[in-house]
mmCIF file of C-alpha atoms in Angstrom:
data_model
loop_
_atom_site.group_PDB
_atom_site.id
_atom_site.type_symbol
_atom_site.label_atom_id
_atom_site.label_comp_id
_atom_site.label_asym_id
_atom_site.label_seq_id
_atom_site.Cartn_x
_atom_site.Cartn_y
_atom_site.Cartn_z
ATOM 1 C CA UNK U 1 -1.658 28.112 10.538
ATOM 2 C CA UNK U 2 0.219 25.158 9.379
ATOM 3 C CA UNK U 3 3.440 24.520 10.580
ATOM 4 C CA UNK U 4 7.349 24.255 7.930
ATOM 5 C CA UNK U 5 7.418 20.496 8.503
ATOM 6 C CA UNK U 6 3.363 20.324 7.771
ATOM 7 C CA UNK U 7 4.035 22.697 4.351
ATOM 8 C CA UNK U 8 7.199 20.130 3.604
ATOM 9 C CA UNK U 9 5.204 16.966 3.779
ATOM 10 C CA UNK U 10 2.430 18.657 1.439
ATOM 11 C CA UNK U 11 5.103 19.421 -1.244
ATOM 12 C CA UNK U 12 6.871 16.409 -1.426
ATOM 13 C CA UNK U 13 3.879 14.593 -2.494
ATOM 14 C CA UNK U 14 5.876 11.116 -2.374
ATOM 15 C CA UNK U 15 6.124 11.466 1.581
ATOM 16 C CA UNK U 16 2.962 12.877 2.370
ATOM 17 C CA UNK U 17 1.398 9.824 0.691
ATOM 18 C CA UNK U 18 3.540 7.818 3.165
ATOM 19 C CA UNK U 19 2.755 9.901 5.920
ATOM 20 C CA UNK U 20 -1.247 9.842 5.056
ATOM 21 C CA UNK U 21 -0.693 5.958 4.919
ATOM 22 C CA UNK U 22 0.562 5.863 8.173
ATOM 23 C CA UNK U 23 -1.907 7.830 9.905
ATOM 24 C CA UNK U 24 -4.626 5.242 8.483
ATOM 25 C CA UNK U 25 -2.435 1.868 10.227
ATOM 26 C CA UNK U 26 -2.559 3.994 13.207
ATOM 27 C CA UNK U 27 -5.992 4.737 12.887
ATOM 28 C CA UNK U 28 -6.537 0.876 12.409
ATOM 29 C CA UNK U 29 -4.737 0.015 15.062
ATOM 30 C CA UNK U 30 -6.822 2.572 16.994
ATOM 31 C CA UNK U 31 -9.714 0.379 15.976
ATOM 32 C CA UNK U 32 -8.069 -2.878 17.058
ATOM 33 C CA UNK U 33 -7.621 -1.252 20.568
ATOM 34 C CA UNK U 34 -11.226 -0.563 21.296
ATOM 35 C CA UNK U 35 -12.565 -3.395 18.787
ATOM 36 C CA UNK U 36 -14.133 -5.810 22.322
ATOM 37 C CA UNK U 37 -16.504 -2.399 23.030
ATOM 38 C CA UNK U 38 -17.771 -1.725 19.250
ATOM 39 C CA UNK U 39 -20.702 -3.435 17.292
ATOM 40 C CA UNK U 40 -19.150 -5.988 14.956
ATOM 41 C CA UNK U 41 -20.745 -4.295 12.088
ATOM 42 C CA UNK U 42 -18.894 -0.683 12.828
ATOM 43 C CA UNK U 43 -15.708 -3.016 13.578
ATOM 44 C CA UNK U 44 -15.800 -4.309 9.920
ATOM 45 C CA UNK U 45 -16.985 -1.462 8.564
ATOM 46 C CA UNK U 46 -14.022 1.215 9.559
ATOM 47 C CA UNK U 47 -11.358 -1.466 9.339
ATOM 48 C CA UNK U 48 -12.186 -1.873 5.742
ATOM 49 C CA UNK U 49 -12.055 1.871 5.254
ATOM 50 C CA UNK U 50 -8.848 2.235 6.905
ATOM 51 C CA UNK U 51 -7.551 -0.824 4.898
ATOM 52 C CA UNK U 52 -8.490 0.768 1.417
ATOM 53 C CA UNK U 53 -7.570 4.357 2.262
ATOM 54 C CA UNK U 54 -4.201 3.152 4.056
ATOM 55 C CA UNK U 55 -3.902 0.983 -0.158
ATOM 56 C CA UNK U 56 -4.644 3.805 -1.611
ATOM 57 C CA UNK U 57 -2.330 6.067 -0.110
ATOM 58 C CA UNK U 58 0.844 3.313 -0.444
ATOM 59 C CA UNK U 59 0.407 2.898 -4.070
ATOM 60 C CA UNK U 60 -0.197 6.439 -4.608
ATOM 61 C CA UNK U 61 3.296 7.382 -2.892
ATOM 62 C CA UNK U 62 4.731 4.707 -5.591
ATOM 63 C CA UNK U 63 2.431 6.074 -8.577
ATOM 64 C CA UNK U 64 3.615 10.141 -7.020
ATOM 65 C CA UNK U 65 7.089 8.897 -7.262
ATOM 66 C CA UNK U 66 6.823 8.096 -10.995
ATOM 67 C CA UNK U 67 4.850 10.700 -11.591
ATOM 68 C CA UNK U 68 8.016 12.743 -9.904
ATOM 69 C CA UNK U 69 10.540 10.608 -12.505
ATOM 70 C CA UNK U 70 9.072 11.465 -15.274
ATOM 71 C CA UNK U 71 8.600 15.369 -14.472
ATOM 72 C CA UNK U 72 12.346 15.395 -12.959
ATOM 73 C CA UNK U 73 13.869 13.755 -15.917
ATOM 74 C CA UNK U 74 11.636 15.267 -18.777
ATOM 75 C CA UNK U 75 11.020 11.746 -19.883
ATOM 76 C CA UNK U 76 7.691 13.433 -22.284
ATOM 77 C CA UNK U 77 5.411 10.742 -21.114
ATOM 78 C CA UNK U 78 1.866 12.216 -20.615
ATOM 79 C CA UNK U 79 0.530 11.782 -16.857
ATOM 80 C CA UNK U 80 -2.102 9.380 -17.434
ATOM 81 C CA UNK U 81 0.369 6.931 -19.196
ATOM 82 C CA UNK U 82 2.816 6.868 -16.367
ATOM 83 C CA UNK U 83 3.765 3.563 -14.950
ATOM 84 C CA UNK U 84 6.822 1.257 -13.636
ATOM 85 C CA UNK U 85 7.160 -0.181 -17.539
ATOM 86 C CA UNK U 86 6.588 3.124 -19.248
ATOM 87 C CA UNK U 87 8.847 4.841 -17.391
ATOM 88 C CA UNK U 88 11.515 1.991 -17.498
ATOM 89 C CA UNK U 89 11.141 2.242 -21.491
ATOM 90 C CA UNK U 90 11.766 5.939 -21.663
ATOM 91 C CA UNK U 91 14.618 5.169 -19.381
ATOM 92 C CA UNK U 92 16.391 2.841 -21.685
ATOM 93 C CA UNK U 93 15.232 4.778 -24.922
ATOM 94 C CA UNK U 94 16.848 7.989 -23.540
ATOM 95 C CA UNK U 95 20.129 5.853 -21.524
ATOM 96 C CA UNK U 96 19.059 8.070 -18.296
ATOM 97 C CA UNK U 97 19.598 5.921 -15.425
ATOM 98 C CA UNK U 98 18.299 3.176 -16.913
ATOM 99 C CA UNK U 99 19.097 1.254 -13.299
ATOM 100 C CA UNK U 100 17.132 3.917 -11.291
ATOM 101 C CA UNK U 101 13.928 1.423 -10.971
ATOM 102 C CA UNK U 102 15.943 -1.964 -10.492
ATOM 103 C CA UNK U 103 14.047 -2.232 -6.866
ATOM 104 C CA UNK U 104 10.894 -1.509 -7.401
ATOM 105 C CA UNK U 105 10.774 -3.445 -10.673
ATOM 106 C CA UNK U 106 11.794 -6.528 -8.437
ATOM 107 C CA UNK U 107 9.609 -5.890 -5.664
ATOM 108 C CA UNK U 108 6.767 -5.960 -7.969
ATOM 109 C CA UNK U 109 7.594 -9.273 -9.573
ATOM 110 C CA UNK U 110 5.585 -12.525 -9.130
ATOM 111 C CA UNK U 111 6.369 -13.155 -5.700
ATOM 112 C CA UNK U 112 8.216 -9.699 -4.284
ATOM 113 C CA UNK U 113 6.591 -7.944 -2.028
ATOM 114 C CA UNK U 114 5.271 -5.560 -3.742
ATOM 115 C CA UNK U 115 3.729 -7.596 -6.220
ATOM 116 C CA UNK U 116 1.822 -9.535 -2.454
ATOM 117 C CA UNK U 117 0.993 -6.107 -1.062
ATOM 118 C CA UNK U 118 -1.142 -5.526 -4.979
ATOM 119 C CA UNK U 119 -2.536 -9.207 -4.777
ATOM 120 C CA UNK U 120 -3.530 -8.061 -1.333
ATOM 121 C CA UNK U 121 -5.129 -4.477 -2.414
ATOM 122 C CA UNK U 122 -6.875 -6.523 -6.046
ATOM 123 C CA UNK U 123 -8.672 -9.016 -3.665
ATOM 124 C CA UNK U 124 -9.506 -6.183 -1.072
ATOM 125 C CA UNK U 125 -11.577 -4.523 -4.305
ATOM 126 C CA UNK U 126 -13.302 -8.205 -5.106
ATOM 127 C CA UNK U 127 -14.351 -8.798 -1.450
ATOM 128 C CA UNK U 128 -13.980 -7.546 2.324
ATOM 129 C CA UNK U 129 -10.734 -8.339 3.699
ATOM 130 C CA UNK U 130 -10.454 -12.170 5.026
ATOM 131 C CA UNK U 131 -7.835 -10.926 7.113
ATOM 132 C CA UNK U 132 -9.496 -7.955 9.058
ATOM 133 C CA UNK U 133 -12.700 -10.563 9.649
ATOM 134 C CA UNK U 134 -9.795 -12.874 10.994
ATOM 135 C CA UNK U 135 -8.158 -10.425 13.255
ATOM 136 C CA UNK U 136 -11.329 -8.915 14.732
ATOM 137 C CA UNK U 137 -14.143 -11.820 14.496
ATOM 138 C CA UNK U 138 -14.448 -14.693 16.638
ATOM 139 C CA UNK U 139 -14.620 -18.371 15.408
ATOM 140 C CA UNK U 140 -18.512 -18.486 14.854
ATOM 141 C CA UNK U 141 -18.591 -15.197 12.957
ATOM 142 C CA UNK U 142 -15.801 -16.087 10.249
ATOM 143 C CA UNK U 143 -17.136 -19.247 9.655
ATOM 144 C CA UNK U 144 -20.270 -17.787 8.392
ATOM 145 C CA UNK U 145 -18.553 -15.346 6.578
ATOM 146 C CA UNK U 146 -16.089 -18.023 4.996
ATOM 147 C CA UNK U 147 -18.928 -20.021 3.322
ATOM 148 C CA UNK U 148 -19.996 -17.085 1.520
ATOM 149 C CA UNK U 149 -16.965 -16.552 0.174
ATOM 150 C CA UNK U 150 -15.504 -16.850 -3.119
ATOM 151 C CA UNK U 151 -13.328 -20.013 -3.331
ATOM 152 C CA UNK U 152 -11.990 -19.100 -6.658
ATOM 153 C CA UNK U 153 -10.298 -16.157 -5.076
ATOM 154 C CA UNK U 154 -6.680 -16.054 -3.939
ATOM 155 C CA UNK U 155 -6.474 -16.759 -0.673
ATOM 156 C CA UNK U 156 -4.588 -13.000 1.019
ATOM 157 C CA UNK U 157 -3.355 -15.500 3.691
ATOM 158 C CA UNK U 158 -0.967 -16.983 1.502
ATOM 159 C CA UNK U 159 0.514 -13.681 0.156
ATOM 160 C CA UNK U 160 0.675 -11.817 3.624
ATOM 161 C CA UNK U 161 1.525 -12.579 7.257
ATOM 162 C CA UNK U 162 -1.655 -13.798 9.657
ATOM 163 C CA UNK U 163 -1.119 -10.010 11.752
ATOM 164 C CA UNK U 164 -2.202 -7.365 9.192
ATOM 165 C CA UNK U 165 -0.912 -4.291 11.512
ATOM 166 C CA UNK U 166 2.742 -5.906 11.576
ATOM 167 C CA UNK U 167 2.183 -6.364 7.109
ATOM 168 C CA UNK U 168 1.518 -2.923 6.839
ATOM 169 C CA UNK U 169 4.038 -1.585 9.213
ATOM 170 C CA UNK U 170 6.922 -3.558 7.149
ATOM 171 C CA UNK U 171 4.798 -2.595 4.263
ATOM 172 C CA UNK U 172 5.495 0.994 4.867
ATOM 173 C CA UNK U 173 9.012 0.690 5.813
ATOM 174 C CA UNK U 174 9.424 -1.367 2.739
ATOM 175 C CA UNK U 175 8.210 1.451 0.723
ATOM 176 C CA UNK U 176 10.004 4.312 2.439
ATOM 177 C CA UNK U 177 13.009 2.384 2.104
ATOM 178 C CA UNK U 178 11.988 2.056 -1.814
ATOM 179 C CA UNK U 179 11.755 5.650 -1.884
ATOM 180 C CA UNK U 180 14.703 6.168 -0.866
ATOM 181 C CA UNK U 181 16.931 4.271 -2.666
ATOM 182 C CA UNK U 182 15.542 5.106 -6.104
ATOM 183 C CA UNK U 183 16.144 9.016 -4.735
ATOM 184 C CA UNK U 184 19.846 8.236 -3.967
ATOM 185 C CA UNK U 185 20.457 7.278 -6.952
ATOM 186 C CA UNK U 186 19.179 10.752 -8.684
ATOM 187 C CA UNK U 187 19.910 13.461 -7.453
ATOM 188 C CA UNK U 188 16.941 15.303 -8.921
ATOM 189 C CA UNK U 189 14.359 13.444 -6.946
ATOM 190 C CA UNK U 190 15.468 14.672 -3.984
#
């Protein structure tokens, strides 16, 4: 039978994405541990599904919070519309809080950390991760995987630090933090 805390985090959907991201960077870094005893194919394998789930479930806490804004503040935006601009519009249409999304509208422009942590996740989608073949392959190995490829691509290095568990651990704070603030400042998200 779950446990009060385990029924909390399921209702506040924001947090349990959080707490779902989490538990993939720990399962990544469980990977990392034992990475010298595994096959380098089940290496990149899980790494890249931990990467994607652990993107999926940090940009769905953002996506659940707006979600949350515009159900909280009966903006009348439908659910598949819902986005930082939308919601930002229907902010300054209606003159609710129209400073409730100042941070996260900064963190996702060119060059917040937000906007990295996408440019990160969009490349991720094109092609496996350049930085989990960095962190767990040796010198031959990434090599060989750097000629193949794509040079017109972004390179993730330049957007994110060379230690992708540290990233994603500030990554999450940043987010929590995020969260937070935008809830302090209505009282109806909390």
């Amino acid at each position: 039978m779950p446990s009060k805390i385990d029924s909390n985090r399921l209702i506040d959907r924001v947090g349990f994405k959080l707490y779902a991201a989490e538990k993939h960077l720990n399962n990544l870094q469980e990977i990392e541990s034992k990475y010298r005893n595994m096959e380098k194919d089940d290496i990149e394998m899980q790494g890249e599904m931990e990467i994607d789930c652990f993107l999926s479930q940090i940009f769905g806490a953002i996506d659940c919070l707006l979600i949350q804004i515009e159900i909280k503040l009966e903006l009348g935006i439908s659910i598949e519309q819902v986005d930082l601009n939308t919601i930002q519009s229907a902010l300054n249409a209606r003159t609710k809080n129209i400073g409730l999304l100042t941070e996260l509208y900064e963190a996702s422009q060119y060059n917040g950390w937000l906007w990295a942590l996408k440019e990160f996740r969009n490349q991720t989608m094109q092609r496996p991760s350049k930085l989990i073949q960095d962190h767990f392959f040796d010198d031959k190995t990434r090599a060989f995987k750097s000629k193949q490829r794509n040079k017109s691509l972004v390179n993730a290095d330049e957007y994110t630090n060379k230690n992708l568990i540290p990233y994603f651990q500030k990554s999450v704070k940043q987010v929590r933090q995020l969260v937070n603030t935008i809830r302090m400042k209505e009282p109806l998200l909390t």
